[in-house]
PDB file of C-alpha atoms in Angstrom:
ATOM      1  CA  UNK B   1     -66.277-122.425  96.851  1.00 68.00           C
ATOM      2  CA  UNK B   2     -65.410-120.439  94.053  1.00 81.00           C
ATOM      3  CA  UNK B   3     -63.755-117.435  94.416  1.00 81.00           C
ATOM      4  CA  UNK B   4     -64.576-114.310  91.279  1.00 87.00           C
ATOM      5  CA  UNK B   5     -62.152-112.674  89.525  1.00 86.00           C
ATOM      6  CA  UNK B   6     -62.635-109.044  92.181  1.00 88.00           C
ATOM      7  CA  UNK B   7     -62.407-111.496  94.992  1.00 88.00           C
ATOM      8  CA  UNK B   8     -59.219-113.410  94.152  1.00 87.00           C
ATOM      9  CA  UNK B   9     -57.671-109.829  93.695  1.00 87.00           C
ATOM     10  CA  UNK B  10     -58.804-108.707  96.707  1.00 85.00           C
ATOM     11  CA  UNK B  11     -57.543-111.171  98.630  1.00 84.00           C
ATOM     12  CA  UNK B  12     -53.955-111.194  96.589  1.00 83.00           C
ATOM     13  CA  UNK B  13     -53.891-107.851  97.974  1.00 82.00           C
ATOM     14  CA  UNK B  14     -54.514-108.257 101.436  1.00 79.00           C
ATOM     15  CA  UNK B  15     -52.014-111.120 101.397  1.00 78.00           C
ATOM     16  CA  UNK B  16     -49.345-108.622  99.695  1.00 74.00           C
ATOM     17  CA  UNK B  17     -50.011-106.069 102.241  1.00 72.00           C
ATOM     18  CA  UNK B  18     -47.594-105.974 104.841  1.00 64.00           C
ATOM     19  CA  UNK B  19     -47.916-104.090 108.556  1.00 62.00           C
ATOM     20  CA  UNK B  20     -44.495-102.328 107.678  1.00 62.00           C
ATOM     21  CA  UNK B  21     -45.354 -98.496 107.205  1.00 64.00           C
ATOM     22  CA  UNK B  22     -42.145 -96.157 107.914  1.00 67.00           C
ATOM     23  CA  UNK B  23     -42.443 -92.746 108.477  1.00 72.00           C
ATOM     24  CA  UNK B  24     -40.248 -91.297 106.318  1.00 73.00           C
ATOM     25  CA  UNK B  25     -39.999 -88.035 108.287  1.00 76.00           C
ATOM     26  CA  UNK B  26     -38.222 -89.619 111.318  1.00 78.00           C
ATOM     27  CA  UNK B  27     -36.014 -91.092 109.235  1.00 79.00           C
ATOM     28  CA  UNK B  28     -35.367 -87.728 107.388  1.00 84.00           C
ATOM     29  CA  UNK B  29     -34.825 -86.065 110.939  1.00 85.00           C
ATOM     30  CA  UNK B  30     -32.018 -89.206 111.613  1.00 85.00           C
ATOM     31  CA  UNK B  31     -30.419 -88.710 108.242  1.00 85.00           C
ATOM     32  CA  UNK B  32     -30.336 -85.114 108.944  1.00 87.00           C
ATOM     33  CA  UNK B  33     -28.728 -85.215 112.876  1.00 86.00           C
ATOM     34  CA  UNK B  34     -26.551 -87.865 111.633  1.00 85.00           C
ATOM     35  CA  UNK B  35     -24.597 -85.701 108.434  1.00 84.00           C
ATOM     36  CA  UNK B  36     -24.537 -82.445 110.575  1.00 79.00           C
ATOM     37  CA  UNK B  37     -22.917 -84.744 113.577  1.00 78.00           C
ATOM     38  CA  UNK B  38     -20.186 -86.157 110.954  1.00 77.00           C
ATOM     39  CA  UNK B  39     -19.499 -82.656 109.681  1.00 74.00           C
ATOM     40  CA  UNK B  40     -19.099 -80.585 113.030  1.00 72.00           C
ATOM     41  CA  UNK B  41     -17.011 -83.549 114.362  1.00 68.00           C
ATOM     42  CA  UNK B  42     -14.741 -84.071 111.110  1.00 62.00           C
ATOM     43  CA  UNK B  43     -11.975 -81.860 112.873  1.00 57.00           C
ATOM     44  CA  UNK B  44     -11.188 -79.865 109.666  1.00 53.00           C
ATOM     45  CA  UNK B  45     -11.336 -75.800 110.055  1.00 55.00           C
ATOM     46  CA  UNK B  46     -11.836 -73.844 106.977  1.00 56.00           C
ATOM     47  CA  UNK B  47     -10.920 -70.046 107.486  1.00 57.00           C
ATOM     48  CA  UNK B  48     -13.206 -67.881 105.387  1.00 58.00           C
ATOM     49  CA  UNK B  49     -11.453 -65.959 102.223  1.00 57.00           C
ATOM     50  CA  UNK B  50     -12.424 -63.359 100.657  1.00 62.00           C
ATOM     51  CA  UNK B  51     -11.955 -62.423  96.983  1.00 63.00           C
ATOM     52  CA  UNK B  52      -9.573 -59.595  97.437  1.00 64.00           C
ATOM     53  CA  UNK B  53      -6.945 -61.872  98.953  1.00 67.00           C
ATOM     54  CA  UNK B  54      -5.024 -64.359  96.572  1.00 65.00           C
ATOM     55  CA  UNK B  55      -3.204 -66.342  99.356  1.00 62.00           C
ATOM     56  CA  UNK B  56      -0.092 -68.633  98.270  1.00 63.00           C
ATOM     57  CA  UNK B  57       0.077 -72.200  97.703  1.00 64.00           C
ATOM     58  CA  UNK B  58       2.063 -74.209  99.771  1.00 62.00           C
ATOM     59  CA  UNK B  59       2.369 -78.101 101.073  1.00 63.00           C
ATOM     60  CA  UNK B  60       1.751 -77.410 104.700  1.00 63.00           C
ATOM     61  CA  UNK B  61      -0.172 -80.458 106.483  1.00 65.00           C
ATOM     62  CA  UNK B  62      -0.664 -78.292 109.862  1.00 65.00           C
ATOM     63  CA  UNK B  63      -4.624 -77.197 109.871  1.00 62.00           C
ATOM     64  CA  UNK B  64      -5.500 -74.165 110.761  1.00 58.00           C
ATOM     65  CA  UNK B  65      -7.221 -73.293 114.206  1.00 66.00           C
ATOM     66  CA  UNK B  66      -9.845 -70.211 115.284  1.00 72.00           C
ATOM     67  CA  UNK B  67      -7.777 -67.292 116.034  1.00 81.00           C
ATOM     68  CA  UNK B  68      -8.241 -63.585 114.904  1.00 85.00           C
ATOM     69  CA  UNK B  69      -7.617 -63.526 111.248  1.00 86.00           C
ATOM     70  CA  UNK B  70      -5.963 -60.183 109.493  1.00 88.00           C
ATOM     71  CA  UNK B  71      -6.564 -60.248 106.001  1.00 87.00           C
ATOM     72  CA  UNK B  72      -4.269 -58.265 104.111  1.00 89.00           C
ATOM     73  CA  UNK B  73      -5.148 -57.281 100.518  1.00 86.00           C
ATOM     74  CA  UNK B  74      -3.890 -55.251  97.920  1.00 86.00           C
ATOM     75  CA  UNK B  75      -5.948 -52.029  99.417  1.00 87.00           C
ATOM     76  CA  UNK B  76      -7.251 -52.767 102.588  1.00 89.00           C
ATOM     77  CA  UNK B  77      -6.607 -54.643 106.019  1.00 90.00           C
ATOM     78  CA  UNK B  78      -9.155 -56.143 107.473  1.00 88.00           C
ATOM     79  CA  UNK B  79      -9.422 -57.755 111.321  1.00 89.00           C
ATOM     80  CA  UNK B  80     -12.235 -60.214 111.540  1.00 84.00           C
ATOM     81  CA  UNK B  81     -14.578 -58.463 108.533  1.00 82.00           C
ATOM     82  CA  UNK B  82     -13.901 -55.199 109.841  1.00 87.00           C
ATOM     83  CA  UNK B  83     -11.522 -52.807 107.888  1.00 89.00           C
ATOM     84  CA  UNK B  84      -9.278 -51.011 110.189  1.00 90.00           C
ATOM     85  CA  UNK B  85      -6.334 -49.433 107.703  1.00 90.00           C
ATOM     86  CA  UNK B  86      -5.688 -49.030 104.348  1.00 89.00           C
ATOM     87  CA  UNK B  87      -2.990 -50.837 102.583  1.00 89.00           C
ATOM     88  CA  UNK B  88      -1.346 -46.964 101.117  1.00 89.00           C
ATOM     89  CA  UNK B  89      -1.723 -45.384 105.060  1.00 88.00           C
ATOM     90  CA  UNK B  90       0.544 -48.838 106.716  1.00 88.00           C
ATOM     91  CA  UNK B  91       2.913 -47.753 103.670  1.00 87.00           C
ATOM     92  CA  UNK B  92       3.003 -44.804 104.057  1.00 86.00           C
ATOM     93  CA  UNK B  93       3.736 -44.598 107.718  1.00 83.00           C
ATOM     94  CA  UNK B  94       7.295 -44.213 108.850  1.00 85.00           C
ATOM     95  CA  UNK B  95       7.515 -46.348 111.760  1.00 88.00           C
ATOM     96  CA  UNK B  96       6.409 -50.265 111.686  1.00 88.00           C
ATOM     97  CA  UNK B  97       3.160 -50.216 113.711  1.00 90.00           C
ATOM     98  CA  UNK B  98       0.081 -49.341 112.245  1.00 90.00           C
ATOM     99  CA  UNK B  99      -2.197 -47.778 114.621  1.00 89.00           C
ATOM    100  CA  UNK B 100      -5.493 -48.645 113.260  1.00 89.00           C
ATOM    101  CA  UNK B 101      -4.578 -52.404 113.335  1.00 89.00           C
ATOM    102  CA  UNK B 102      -2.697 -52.375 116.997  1.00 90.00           C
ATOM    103  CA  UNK B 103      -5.963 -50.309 118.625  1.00 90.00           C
ATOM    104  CA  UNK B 104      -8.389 -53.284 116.785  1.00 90.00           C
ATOM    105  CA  UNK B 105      -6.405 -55.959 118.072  1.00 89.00           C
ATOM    106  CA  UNK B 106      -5.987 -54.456 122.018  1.00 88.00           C
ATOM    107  CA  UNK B 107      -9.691 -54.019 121.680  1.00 88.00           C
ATOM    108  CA  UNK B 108      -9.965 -57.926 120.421  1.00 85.00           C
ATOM    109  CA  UNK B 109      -7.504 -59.060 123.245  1.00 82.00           C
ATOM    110  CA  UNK B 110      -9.285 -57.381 126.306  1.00 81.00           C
ATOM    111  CA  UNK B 111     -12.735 -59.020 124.614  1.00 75.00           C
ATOM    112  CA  UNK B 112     -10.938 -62.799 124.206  1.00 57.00           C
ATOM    113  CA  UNK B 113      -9.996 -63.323 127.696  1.00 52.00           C
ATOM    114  CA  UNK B 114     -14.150 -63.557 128.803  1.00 48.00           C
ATOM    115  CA  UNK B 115     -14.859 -66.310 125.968  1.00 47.00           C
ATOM    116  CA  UNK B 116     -11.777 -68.180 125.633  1.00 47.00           C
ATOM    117  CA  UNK B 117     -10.130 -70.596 127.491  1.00 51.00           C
ATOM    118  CA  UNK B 118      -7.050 -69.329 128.940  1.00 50.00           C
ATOM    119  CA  UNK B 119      -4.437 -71.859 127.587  1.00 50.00           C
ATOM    120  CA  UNK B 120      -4.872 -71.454 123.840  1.00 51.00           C
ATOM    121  CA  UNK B 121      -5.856 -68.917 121.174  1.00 50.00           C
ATOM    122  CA  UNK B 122      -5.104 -66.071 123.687  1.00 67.00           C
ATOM    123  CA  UNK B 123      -2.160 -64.797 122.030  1.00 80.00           C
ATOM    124  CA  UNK B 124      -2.646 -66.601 118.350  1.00 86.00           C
ATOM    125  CA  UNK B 125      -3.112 -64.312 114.713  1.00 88.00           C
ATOM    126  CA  UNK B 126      -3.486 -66.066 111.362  1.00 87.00           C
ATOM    127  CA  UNK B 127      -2.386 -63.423 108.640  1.00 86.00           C
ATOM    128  CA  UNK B 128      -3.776 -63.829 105.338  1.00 85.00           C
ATOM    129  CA  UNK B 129      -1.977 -61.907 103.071  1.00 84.00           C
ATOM    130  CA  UNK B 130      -2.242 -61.459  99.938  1.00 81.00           C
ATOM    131  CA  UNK B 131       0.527 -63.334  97.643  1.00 80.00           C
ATOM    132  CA  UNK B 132       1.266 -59.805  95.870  1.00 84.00           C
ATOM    133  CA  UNK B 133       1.615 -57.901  99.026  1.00 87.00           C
ATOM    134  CA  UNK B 134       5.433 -56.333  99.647  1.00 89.00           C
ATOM    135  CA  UNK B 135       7.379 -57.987 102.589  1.00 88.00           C
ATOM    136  CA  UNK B 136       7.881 -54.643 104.578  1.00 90.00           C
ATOM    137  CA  UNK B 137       3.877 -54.400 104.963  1.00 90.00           C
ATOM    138  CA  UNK B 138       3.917 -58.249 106.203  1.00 89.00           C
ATOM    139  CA  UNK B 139       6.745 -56.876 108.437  1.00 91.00           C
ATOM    140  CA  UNK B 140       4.738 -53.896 109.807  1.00 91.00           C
ATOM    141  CA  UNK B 141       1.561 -56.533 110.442  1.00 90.00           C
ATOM    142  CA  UNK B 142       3.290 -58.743 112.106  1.00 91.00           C
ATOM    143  CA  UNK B 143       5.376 -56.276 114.254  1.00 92.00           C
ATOM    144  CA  UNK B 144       1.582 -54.032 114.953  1.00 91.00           C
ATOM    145  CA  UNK B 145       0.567 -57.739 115.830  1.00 90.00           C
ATOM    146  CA  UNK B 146       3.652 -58.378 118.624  1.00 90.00           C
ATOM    147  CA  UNK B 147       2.990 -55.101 120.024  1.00 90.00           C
ATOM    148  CA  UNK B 148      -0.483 -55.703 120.716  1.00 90.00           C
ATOM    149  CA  UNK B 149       0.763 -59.079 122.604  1.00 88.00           C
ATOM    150  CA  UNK B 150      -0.208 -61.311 119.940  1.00 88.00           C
ATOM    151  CA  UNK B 151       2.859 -63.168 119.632  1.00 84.00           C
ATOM    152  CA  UNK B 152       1.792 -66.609 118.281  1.00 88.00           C
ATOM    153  CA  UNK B 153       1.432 -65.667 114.350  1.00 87.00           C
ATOM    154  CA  UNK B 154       0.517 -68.319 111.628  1.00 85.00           C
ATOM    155  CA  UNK B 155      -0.280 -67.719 107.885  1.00 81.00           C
ATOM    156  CA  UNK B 156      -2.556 -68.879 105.733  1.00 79.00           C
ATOM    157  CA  UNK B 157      -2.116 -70.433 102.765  1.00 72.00           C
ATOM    158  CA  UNK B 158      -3.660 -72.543 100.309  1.00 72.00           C
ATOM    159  CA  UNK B 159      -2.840 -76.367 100.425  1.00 69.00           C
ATOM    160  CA  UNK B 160      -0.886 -78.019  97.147  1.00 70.00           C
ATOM    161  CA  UNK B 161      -3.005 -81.245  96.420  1.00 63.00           C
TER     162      UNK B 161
END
């Protein structure tokens, strides 16, 4: 029996034709799970900066943690996004503490004990100050920042490659 020209094809086709159809959107979903999973779990904290603080470099191999951050720029300072003193006020104040920052961060402290667990973090500021900023305002932030019982104080810097 002789097989035409449509039929040969036909058959070429059928034997060519494998049972293997993958759904494309499962995989998708897996690919998807699987790069969020590797990112949450790559144990590397970025703390967010904004444009109004240049923070120094430095060679530092410590990684940051979450604590409360105070961002310190050349005109504002700022406790978690919210602005709670300007920069000319903590200057011009006669004494070290600057009340605008030490009543934000007694508000944050009563707040962290609910949420947090009670060994770490409780008592922990990162301070990112601007590299332009004068020592006695670091001085006053970090002195409003003891007062208010936050007595674990890092800084953040940018990391030398």
């Amino acid at each position: 029996m002789k097989m035409t020209g449509i039929e040969k094809r036909a058959a070429r086709m059928a034997r060519n034709q494998s049972g293997l159809d993958m759904n494309l959107v499962a995989l998708i979903d897996i690919f998807t799970i699987l790069i969020f999973f590797l990112m949450s779990s790559t144990g590397i904290e970025v703390l967010t900066n904004s444009k109004a603080v240049k923070l120094p470099s430095s060679i530092a191999e410590k990684t940051p943690r979450q604590t409360i951050v105070v961002a310190v720029s050349e005109t504002d300072i700022v406790v978690d996004g919210r602005r709670v003193a300007s920069v000319a006020e903590a200057n011009a104040a006669k004494d070290d503490l600057i009340p605008g920052l030490k009543a934000e961060l007694d508000l944050l402290a009563s707040r962290q004990v609910v949420g947090a667990d009670k060994d770490a973090n409780t008592t922990a500021v990162t301070i990112m100050g601007d590299k332009s900023i004068p020592y006695s305002l670091l001085r006053k932030v970090m002195y409003t920042s003891a007062r208010a019982n936050f007595t674990e104080i890092a800084f953040a810097v940018n990391r030398k490659t």
